Coordinates of C-alpha atoms in Angstrom, one line a residue:
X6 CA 52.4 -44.5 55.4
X7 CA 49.9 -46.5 57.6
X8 CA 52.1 -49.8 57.1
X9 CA 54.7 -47.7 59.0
X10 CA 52.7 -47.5 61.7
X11 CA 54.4 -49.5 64.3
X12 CA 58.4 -48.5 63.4
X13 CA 59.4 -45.9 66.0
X14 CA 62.6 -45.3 64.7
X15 CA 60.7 -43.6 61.6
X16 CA 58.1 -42.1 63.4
X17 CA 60.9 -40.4 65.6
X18 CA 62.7 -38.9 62.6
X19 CA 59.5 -37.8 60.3
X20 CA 58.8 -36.0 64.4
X21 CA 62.0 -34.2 63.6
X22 CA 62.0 -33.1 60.4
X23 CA 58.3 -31.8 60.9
X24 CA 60.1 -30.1 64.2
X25 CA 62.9 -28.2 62.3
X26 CA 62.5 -24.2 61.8
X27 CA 64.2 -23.7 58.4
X28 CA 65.6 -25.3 55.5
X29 CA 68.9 -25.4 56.3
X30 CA 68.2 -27.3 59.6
X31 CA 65.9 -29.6 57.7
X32 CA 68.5 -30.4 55.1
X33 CA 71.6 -30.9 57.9
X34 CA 69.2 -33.4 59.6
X35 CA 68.4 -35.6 56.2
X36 CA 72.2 -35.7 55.5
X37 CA 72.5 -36.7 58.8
X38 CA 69.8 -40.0 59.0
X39 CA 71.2 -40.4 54.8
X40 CA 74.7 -40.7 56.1
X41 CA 73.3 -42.9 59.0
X42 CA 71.4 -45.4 56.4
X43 CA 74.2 -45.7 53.8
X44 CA 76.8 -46.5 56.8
X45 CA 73.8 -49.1 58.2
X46 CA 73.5 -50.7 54.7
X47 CA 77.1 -51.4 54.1
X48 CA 77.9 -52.6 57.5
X49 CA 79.2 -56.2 57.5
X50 CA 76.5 -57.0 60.4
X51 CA 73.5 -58.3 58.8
X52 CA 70.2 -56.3 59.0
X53 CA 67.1 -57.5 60.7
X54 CA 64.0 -57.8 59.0
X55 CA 63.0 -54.5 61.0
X56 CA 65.8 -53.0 60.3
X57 CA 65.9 -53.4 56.6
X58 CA 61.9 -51.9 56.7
X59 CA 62.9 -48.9 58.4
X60 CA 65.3 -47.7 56.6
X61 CA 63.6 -48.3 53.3
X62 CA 60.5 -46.4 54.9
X63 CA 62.9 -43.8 56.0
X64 CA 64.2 -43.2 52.4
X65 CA 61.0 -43.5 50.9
X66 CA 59.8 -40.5 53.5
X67 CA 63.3 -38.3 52.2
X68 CA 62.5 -39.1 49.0
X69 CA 58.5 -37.9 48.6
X70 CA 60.2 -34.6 50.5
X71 CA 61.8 -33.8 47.4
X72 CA 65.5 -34.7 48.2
X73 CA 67.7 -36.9 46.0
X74 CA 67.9 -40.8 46.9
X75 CA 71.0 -42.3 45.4
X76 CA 71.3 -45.0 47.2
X77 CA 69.0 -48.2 48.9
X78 CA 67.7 -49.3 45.5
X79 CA 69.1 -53.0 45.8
X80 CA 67.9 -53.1 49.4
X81 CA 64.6 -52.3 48.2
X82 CA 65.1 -54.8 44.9
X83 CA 66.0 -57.5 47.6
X84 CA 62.7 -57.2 49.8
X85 CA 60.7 -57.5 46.7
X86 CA 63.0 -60.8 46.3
X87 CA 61.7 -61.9 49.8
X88 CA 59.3 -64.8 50.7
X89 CA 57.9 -62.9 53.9
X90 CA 54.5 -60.4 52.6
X91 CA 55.9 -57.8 54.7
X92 CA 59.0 -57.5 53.6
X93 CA 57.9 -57.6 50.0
X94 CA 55.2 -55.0 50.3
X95 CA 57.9 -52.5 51.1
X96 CA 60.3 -53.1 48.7
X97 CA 57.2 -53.2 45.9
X98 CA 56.2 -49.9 47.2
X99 CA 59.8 -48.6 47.2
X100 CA 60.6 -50.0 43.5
X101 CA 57.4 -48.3 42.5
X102 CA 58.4 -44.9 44.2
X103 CA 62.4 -44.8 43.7
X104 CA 63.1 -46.6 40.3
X105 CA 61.9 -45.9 36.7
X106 CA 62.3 -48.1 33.4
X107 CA 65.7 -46.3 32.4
X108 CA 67.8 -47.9 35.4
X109 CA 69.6 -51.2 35.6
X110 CA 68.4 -52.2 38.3
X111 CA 65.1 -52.7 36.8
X112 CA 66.1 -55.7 35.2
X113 CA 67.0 -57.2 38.1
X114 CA 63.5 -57.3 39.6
X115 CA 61.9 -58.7 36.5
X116 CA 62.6 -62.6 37.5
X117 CA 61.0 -61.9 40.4
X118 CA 57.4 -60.1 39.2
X119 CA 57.6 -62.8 36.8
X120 CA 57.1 -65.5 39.7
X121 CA 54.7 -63.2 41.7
X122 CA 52.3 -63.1 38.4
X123 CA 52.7 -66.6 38.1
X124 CA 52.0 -67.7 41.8
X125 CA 48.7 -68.2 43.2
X126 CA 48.6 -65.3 45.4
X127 CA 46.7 -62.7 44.5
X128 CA 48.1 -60.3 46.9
X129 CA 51.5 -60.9 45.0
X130 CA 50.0 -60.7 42.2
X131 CA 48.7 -57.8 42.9
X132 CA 51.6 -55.8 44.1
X133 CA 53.5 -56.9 40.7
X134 CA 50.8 -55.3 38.8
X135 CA 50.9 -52.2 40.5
X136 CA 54.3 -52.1 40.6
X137 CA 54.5 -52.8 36.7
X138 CA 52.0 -50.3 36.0
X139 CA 54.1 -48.2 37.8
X140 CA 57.7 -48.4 36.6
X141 CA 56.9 -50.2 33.1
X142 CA 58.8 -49.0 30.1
X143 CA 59.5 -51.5 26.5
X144 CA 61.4 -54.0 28.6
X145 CA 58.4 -54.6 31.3
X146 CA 56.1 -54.8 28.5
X147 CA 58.3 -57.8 26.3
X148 CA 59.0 -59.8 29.0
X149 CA 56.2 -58.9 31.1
X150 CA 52.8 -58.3 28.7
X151 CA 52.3 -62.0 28.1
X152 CA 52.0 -63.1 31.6
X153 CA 50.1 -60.1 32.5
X154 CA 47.5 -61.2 29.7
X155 CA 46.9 -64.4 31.2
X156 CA 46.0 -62.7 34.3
X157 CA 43.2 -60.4 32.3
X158 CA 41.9 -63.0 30.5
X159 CA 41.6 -66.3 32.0
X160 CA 38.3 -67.1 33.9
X161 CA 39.8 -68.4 37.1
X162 CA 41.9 -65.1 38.0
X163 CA 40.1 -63.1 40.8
X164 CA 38.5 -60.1 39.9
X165 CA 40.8 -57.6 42.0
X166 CA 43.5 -59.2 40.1
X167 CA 41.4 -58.8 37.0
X168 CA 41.1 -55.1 37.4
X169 CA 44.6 -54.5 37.8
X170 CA 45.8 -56.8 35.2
X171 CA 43.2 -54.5 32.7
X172 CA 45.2 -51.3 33.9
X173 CA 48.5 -52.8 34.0
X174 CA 48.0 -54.0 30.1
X175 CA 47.2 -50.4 29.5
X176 CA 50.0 -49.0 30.8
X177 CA 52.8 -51.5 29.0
X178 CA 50.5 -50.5 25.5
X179 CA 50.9 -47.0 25.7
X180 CA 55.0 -47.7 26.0
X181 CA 54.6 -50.6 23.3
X182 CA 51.7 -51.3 21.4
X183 CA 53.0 -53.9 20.0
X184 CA 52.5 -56.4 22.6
X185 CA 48.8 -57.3 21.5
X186 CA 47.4 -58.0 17.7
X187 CA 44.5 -57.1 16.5
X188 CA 43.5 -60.1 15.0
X189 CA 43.2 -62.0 18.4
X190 CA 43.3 -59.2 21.1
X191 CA 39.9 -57.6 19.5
X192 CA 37.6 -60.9 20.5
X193 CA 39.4 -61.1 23.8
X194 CA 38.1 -57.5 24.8
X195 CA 34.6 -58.7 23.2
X196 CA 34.7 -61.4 26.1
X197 CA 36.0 -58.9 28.4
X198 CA 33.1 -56.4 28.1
X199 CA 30.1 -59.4 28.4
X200 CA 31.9 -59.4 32.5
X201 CA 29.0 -58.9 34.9
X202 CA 31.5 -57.9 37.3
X203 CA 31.6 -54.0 37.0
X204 CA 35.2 -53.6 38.4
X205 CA 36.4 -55.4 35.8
X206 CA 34.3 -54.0 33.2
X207 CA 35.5 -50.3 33.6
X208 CA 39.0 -51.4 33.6
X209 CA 38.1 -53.2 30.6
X210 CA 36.6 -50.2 29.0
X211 CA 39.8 -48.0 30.3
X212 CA 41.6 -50.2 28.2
X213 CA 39.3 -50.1 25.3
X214 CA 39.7 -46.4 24.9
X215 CA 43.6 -46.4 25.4
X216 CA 43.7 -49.1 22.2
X217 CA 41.0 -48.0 19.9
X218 CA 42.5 -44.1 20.6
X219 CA 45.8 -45.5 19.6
X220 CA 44.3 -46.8 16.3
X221 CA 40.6 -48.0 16.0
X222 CA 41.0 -50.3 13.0
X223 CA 40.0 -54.0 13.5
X224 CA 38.1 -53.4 16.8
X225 CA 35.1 -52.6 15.1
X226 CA 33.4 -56.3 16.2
X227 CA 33.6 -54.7 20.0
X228 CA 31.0 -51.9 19.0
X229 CA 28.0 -54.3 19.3
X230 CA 29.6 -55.3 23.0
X231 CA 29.8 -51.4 23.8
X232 CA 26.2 -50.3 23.2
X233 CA 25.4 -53.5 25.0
X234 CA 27.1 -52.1 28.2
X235 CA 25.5 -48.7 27.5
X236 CA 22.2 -50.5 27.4
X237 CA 23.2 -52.0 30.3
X238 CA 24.2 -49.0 32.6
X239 CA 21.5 -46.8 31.1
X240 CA 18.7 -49.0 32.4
X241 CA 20.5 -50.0 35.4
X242 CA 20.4 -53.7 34.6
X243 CA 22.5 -55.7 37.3
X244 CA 24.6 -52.8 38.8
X245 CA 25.7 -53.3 42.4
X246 CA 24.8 -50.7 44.8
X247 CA 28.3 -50.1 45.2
X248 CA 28.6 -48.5 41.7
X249 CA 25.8 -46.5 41.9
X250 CA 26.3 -43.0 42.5
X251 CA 23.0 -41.0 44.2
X252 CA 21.1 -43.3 42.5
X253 CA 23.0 -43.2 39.2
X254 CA 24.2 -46.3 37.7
X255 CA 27.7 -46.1 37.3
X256 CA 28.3 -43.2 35.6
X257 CA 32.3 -43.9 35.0
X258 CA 31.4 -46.5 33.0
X259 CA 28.2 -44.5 31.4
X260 CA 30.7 -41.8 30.1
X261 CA 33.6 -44.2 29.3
X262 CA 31.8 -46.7 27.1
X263 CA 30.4 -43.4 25.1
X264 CA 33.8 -42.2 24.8
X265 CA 34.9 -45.3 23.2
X266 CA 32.2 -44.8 20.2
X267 CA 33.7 -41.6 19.8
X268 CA 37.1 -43.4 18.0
X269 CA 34.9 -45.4 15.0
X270 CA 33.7 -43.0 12.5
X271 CA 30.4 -45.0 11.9
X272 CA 28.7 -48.0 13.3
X273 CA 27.3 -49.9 10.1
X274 CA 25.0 -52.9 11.7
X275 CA 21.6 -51.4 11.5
X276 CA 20.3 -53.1 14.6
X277 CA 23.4 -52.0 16.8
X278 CA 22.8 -48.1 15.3
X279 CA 18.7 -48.2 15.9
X280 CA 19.4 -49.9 20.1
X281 CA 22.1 -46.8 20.1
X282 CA 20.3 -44.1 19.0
X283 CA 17.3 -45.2 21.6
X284 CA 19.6 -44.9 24.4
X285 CA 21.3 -41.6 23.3
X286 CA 17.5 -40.4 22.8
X287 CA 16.3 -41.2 26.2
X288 CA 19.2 -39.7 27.3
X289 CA 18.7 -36.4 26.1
X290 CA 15.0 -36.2 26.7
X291 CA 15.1 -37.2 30.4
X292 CA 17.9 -34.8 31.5
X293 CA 17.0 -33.6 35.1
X294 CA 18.4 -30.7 36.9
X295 CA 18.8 -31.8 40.6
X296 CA 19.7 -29.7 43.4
X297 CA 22.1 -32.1 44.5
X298 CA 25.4 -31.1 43.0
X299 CA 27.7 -34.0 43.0
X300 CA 24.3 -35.8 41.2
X301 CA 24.1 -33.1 38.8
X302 CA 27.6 -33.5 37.6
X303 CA 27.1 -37.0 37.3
X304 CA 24.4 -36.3 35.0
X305 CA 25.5 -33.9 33.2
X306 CA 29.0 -35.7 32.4
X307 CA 26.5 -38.4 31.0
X308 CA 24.4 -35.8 28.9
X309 CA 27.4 -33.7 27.8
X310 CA 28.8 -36.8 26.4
X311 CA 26.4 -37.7 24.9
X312 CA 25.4 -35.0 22.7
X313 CA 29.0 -34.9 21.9
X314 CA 28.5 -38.3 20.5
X315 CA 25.4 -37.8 18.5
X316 CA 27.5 -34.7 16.2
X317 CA 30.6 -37.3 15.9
X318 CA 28.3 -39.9 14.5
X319 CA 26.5 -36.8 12.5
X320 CA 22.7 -38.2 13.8
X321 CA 19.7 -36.6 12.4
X322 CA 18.4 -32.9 12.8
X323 CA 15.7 -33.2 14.8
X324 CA 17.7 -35.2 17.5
X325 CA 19.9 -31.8 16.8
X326 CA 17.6 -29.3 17.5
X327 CA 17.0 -31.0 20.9
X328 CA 20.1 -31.0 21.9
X329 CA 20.6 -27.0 20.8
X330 CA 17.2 -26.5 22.9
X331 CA 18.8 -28.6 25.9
X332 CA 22.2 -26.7 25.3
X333 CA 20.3 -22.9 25.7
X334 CA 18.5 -24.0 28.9
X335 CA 22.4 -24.9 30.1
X336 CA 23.9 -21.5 29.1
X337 CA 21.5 -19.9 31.3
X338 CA 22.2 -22.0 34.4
X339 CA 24.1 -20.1 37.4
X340 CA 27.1 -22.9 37.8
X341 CA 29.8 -21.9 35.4
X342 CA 31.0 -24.8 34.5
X343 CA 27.7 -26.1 33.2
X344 CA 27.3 -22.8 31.1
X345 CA 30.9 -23.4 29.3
X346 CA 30.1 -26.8 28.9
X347 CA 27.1 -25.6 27.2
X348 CA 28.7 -23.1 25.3
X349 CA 31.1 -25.4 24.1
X350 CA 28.6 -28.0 22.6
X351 CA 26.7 -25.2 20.5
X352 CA 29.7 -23.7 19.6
X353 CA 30.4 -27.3 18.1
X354 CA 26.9 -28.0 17.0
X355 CA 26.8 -24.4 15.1
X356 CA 29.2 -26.1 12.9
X357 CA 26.4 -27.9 11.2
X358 CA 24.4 -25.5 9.2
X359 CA 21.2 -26.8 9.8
X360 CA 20.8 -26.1 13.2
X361 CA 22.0 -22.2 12.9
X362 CA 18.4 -21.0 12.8
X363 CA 17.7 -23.1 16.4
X364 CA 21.3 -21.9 17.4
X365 CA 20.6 -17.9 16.8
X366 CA 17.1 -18.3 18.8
X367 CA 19.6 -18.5 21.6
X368 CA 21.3 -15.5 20.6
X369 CA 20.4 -13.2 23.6
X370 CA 21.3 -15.6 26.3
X371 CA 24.9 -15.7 24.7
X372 CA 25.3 -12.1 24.7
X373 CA 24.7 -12.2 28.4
X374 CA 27.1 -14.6 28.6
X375 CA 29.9 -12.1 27.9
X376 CA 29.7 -10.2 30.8
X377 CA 29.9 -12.8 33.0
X378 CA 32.5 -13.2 35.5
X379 CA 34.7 -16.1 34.5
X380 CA 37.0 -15.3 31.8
X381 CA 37.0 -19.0 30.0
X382 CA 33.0 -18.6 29.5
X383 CA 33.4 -14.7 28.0
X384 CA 35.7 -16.1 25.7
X385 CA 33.2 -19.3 25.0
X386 CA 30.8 -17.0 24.3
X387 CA 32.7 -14.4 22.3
X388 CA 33.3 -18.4 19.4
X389 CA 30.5 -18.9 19.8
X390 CA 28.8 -15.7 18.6
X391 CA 31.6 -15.3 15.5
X392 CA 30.8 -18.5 14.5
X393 CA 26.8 -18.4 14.6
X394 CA 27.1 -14.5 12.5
X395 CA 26.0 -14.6 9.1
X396 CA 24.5 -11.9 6.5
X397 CA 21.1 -11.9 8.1
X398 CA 22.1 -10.9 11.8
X399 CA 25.7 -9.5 11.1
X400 CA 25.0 -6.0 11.8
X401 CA 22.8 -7.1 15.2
X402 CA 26.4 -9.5 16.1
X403 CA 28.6 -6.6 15.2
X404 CA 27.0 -4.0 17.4
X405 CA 26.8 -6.3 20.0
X406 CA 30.1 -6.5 20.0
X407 CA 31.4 -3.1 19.2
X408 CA 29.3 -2.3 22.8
X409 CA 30.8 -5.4 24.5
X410 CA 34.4 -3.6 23.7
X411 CA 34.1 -0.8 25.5
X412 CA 34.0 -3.0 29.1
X413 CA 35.5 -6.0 27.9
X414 CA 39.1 -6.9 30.2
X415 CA 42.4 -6.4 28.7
X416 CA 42.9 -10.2 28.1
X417 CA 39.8 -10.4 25.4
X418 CA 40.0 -7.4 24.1
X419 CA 42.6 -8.0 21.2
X420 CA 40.9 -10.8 19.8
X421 CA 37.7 -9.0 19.7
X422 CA 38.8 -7.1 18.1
X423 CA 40.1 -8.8 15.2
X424 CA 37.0 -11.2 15.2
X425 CA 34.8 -7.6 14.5
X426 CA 37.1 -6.5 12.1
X427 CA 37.0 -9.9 10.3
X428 CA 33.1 -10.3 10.4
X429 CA 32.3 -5.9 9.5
X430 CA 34.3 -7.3 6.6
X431 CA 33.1 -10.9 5.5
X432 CA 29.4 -9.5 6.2
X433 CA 29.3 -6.1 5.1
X434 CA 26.0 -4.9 3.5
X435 CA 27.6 -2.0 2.6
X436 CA 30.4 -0.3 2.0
X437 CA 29.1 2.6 4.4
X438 CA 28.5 0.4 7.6
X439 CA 32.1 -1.5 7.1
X440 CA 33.2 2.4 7.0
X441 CA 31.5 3.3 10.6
X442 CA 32.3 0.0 12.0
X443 CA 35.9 0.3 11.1
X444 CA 36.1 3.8 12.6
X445 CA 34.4 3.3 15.6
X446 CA 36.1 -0.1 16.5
X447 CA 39.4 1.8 15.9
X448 CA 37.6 4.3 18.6
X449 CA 36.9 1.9 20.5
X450 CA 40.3 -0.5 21.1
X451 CA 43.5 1.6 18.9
X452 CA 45.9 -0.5 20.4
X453 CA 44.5 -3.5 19.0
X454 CA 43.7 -2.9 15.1
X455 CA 46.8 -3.4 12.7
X456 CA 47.6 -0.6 10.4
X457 CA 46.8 -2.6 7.6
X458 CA 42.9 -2.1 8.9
X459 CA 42.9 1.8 8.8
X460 CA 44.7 1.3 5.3
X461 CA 41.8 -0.7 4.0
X462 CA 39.5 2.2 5.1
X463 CA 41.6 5.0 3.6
X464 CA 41.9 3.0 0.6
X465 CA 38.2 2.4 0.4
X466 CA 37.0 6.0 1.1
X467 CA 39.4 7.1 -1.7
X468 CA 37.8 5.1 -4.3
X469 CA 34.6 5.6 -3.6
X470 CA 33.3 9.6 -3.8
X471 CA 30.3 8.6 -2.4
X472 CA 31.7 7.8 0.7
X473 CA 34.1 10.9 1.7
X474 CA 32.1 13.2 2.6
X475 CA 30.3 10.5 5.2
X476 CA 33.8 9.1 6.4
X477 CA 35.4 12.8 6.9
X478 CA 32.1 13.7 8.8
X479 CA 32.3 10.7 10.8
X480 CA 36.3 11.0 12.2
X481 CA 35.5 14.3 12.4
X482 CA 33.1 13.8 15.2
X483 CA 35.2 11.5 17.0
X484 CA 37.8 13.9 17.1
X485 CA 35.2 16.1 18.6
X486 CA 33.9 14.0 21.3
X487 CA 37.6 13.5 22.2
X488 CA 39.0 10.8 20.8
X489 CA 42.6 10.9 20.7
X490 CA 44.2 7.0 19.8
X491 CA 47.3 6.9 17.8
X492 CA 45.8 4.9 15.0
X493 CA 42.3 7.5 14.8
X494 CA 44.9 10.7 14.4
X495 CA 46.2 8.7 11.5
X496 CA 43.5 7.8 10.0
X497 CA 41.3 11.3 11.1
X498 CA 44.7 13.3 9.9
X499 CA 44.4 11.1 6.1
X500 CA 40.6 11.8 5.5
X501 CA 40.4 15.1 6.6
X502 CA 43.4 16.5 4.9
X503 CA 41.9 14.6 1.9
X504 CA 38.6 15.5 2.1
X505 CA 37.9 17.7 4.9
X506 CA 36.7 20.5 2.2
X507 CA 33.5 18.7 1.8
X508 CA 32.5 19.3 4.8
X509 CA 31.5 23.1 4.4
X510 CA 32.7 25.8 6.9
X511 CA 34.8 23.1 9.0
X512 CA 38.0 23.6 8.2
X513 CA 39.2 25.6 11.2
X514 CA 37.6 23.2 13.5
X515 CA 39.7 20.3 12.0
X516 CA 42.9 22.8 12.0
X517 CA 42.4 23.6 16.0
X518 CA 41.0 19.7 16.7
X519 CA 44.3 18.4 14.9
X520 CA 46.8 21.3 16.4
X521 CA 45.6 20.6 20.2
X522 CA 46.9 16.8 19.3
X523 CA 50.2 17.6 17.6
X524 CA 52.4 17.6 20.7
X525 CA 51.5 14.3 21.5
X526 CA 51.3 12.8 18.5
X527 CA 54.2 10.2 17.0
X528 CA 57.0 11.5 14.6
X529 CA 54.8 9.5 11.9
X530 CA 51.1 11.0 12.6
X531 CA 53.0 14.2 13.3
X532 CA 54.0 14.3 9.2
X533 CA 50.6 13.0 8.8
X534 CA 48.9 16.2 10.7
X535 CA 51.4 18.3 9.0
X536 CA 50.4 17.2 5.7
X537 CA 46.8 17.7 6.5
X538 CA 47.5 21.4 7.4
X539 CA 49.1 22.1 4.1
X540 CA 46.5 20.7 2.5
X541 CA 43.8 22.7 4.4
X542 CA 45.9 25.7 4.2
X543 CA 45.8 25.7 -0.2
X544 CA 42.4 25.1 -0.2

C-alpha cells in the first residue's frame, strides 16, 4: 500500500494489529477501529479529503486480513465520483477490492467509468479498465463493452491504455460473449495483431485465445496475421530490448501466438502452411540446452509448444521422428520438470502409430524413469510405457513391470497393477505366460487384483489340460517360497485341490503348506482350504 505511505493514522493501526499476540486481541482491536469508521462515516461533520482516504485505506487493510467489510462501499463509490486523481485512485482501488458484479451498488459506479473511458486521460482511463476488468459481470459488459472497444481499437488511444483495453474486453467476453460479432470483430483483431507495439500485441493475442477458445469459427482470416507474428518473434524482427528475455525474443508472445493455432483444426492457404511449418522446423532443430535456467525454461516453453502444435495440425512423419528423438534426449535430462514434459509429449505422440518404432527405441530410458523420485513423472512414465506395448515387446513391457511392482509406492501400485493385468491379457502369446503373469502379479500386489482376475485364471486352467499340471506347479512354489496373500490361498487352495494329483508325491507338502495357513486365512479361503483337503484326502 505504497499510496498509503504518508497517512499516519493507518500506518499507526496496521503497527497495532502487527503488535497484537493472539487472535482474540487482533479481532477486539478491528471491532474497535470498525466501530470507530462506521461512527466517522455517519457523523453529520463532513470528512476531509484525508479523512475520507484513510478510512477507506483502513478498511481496505481489514478487509485483505480476512475480516468481513459491510460497510464504506458508498464512500468508496463516491471517491471514484471525485474530480481530484487522489481521491479517485482510492476509491477505484477499493471498488476493485470490496464490490463484485452481484451488488447494487455496482450500478451506481457505472455513470461514472463511463465518463472516465470517455475522457482524455489516460490515467482515468486506465483505472476504469482495471477496475472493470476487475469487478465486470453481464451488466459491465452491456453498458460498458462498447466504449471499452473504442479504446482497443482506435489509433489515437495510447498504448498503455491499449493494453488494458485488450484485457479488459477479455474479461467482459468470458461473462458475455455476446458483446462482439464475428463478422466485424474478426478483421478488427487482424488490425490488432499487424501492432508493432509488443505490449499491445500480447494483449491482443491474450484476447485472441480467450475468443477463438470460446468458439473458433469465423476467425480463420486471423491465421495468416498469427504465423506472421510467429515469423516475427522467431527471427527477432523489431522486438524491443525490453521484451527480450536472456536474449529471447519475447517468448510470451512466442508461446501465446502457438497456442492460438492450436483452436483451428487446419490452416488451408498453402503459403500460410509452407511459412508455418519453416518456423516450427527451425524450431525444433535449433533447440539448445543452456545452463542458464530461467533461459532454458524460456526455451523449452517455446519448443514444448511447439511440438505440441505440429501433432494437432497432424504434420508429416519425418518432422515426427525428430521431435520423438528431441523428446528422448529430454526424458533423460536431470530437471524433472523437463523429463515430465517430455514424457508427456511421447506419451501423446505414441498415439500416432507411425512413430511407435522411434518411440520404443526409447524404451530403456523410460524404464528408468520409473524409479525416479517424483511421483507425477513415475506415473508419466508408467502411460507412457502401457501405451507404446504391443505384441512384439509385450512380454519385455510386462516383466518390466512385474519387477517395477515389487518397489513401486503405495499410491502407484494399484493401477499397475491393473494396467499388467490388462496388457498379460490383450498381448498374451500364450495361454501359459498370461497363466504365470497372472500368478506372480497376484504374488506380487494381492491387495490390488479383483477376484474376477484369479477367476479368469481358474477358469482358464480348468479348460485347458495342458495347462494344470504347469499352473498347480507354479502356485505350488509360491506357497513354498512363502507367499501367503489372501487372493494366492484362493487361488493356490482352487488349483491344488483340483489338480494337485498331477504333481507326483506332493500331496502332503500341499496338505502341511495349506494347514500352516488355515488359522489365518478368511471364513471364505478357509472353505476353500477345506475343500482342498477333502479332495486330497479321496485321492
Amino acid at each position: 500500500m505504497s499510496t498509503s505511505g504518508g497517512y499516519r493514522g493507518l500506518q499507526n493501526f496496521i503497527n497495532e494489529i502487527r503488535q497484537c499476540q493472539s487472535k482474540e486481541q487482533e479481532r477486539a482491536r478491528i471491532d474497535k477501529e470498525l466501530a470507530n469508521i462506521r461512527t466517522k462515516f455517519k457523523s453529520d461533520r463532513g470528512l476531509s479529503s484525508y479523512e475520507k482516504k484513510k478510512y477507506i485505506w483502513k478498511l481496505l487493510y481489514i478487509y485483505v486480513l480476512g475480516y468481513d467489510v459491510e460497510f464504506g462501499h458508498m464512500e468508496a463509490v463516491a471517491l471514484i465520483s471525485s474530480t481530484k486523481f487522489s481521491e479517485k485512485q482510492v476509491g477505484y482501488i477499493a471498488a476493485s477490492v470490496l464490490l463484485h458484479e452481484n451488488l447494487e451498488f455496482v450500478r451506481l459506479v457505472i455513470n461514472t467509468m463511463q465518463k472516465d473511458l470517455l475522457s482524455r486521460d489516460e490515467n482515468y482511463q486506465c483505472m476504469a479498465l482495471t477496475a472493470i476488468a476487475n469487478m465486470g459481470g453481464r451488466e459491465f459488459a452491456e453498458a460498458l463493452s462498447g466504449e471499452v472497444l473504442k479504446l482497443l481499437t482506435s489509433s489515437s488511444t495510447r498504448t498503455v491504455v491499449r493494453k488494458k483495453a485488450a484485457l479488459c474486453v477479455l474479461r467482459l467476453f468470458r461473462r458475455n460473449p455476446d458483446i462482439v460479432s464475428v463478422d466485424t470483430f474478426a478483421l478488427k483483431l487482424c488490425n490488432l495483431l499487424q501492432e508493432r507495439d509488443l505490449g499491445v500485441l500480447l494483449s491482443s493475442m491474450s484476447l485472441l485465445c480467450g475468443v477463438v477458445s470460446h468458439d473458433p469459427q469465423g476467425y480463420e482470416v486471423v491465421i495468416p496475421k498469427v504465423v506472421g507474428v510467429l515469423e516475427r518473434v522467431a527471427k527477432g524482427i523489431d522486438i524491443p530490448q525490453d521484451y527480450t528475455y536472456y536474449g529471447i525474443p519475447s517468448p510470451w508472445l512466442h508461446v501465446k501466438a502457438l497456442r492460438a493455432l492450436h483452436y483451428f483444426p487446419v490452416i488451408e492457404n498453402d503459403t500460410v502452411w509452407t511459412k508455418l511449418q519453416e518456423i516450427l522446423r527451425r524450431t525444433i532443430s535449433s533447440a539448445p540446452i543452456d545452463k542458464n535456467t530461467n533461459k532454458n525454461n524460456a526455451l523449452h516453453a517455446i519448443l514444448f509448444e511447439s511440438i505440441s502444435l505440429m501433432m494437432h495440425l497432424n504434420m508429416d512423419s519425418e518432422v515426427l521422428a525428430q521431435c520423438v528423438t528431441l523428446l528422448g534426449k529430454f526424458v533423460s535430462i536431470k530437471e524433472p520438470n523437463i523429463r515430465y514434459l517430455g514424457l508427456e509429449n511421447m506419451s501423446r505422440l505414441s498415439l500416432v502409430p507411425e512413430m511407435m518404432s522411434t518411440i520404443k527405441s526409447h524404451q530403456e530410458q523410460i524404464v528408468l524413469s520409473l524409479h525416479d523420485p517424483d511421483i507425477s513423472i513415475r506415473r508419466r512414465a508408467l502411460d507412457l510405457l502401457y501405451r507404446m506395448c504391443d505384441r512384439d515387446n509385450s512380454h519385455e513391457v510386462v516383466d518390466q513391470l512385474l519387477s517395477y511392482l515389487t518397489t513401486a509406492d503405495f499410491a502407484i501400485r494399484e493401477e499397475l497393477a491393473l494396467k499388467i493385468a490388462i496388457l498379460s491379457e490383450r498381448f498374451a502369446s500364450s495361454l501359459k505366460w498370461y497363466i504365470d503373469v497372472i500368478i506372480s502379479l497376484i504374488d506380487k500386489a494381492g491387495d490390488h487384483v479383483s477376484d474376477e482376475v484369479w477367476y479368469r485364471v481358474v477358469q482358464i486352467v480348468t479348460n485347458n489340460e495342458s495347462l494344470q499340471s504347469h499352473a498347480a506347479a507354479n502356485v505350488l512354489r509360491k506357497l513354498q517360497d512363502g507367499s501367503s496373500h489372501e487372493t494366492m490361498l484362493k487361488l493356490s487352495a482352487y488349483i491344488l485341490g483340483e489338480f494337485g494329483q498331477l504333481l507326483q508325491g506332493s500331496g502332503r507338502d500341499i496338505f502341511y503348506l495349506l494347514k500352516d495357513r488355515l488359522g489365518s486365512a478368511t471364513v471364505l479361503t478357509k472353505g476353500l482350504i477345506l475343500s482342498a483337503f477333502a479332495k486330497i484326502a479321496t485321492r
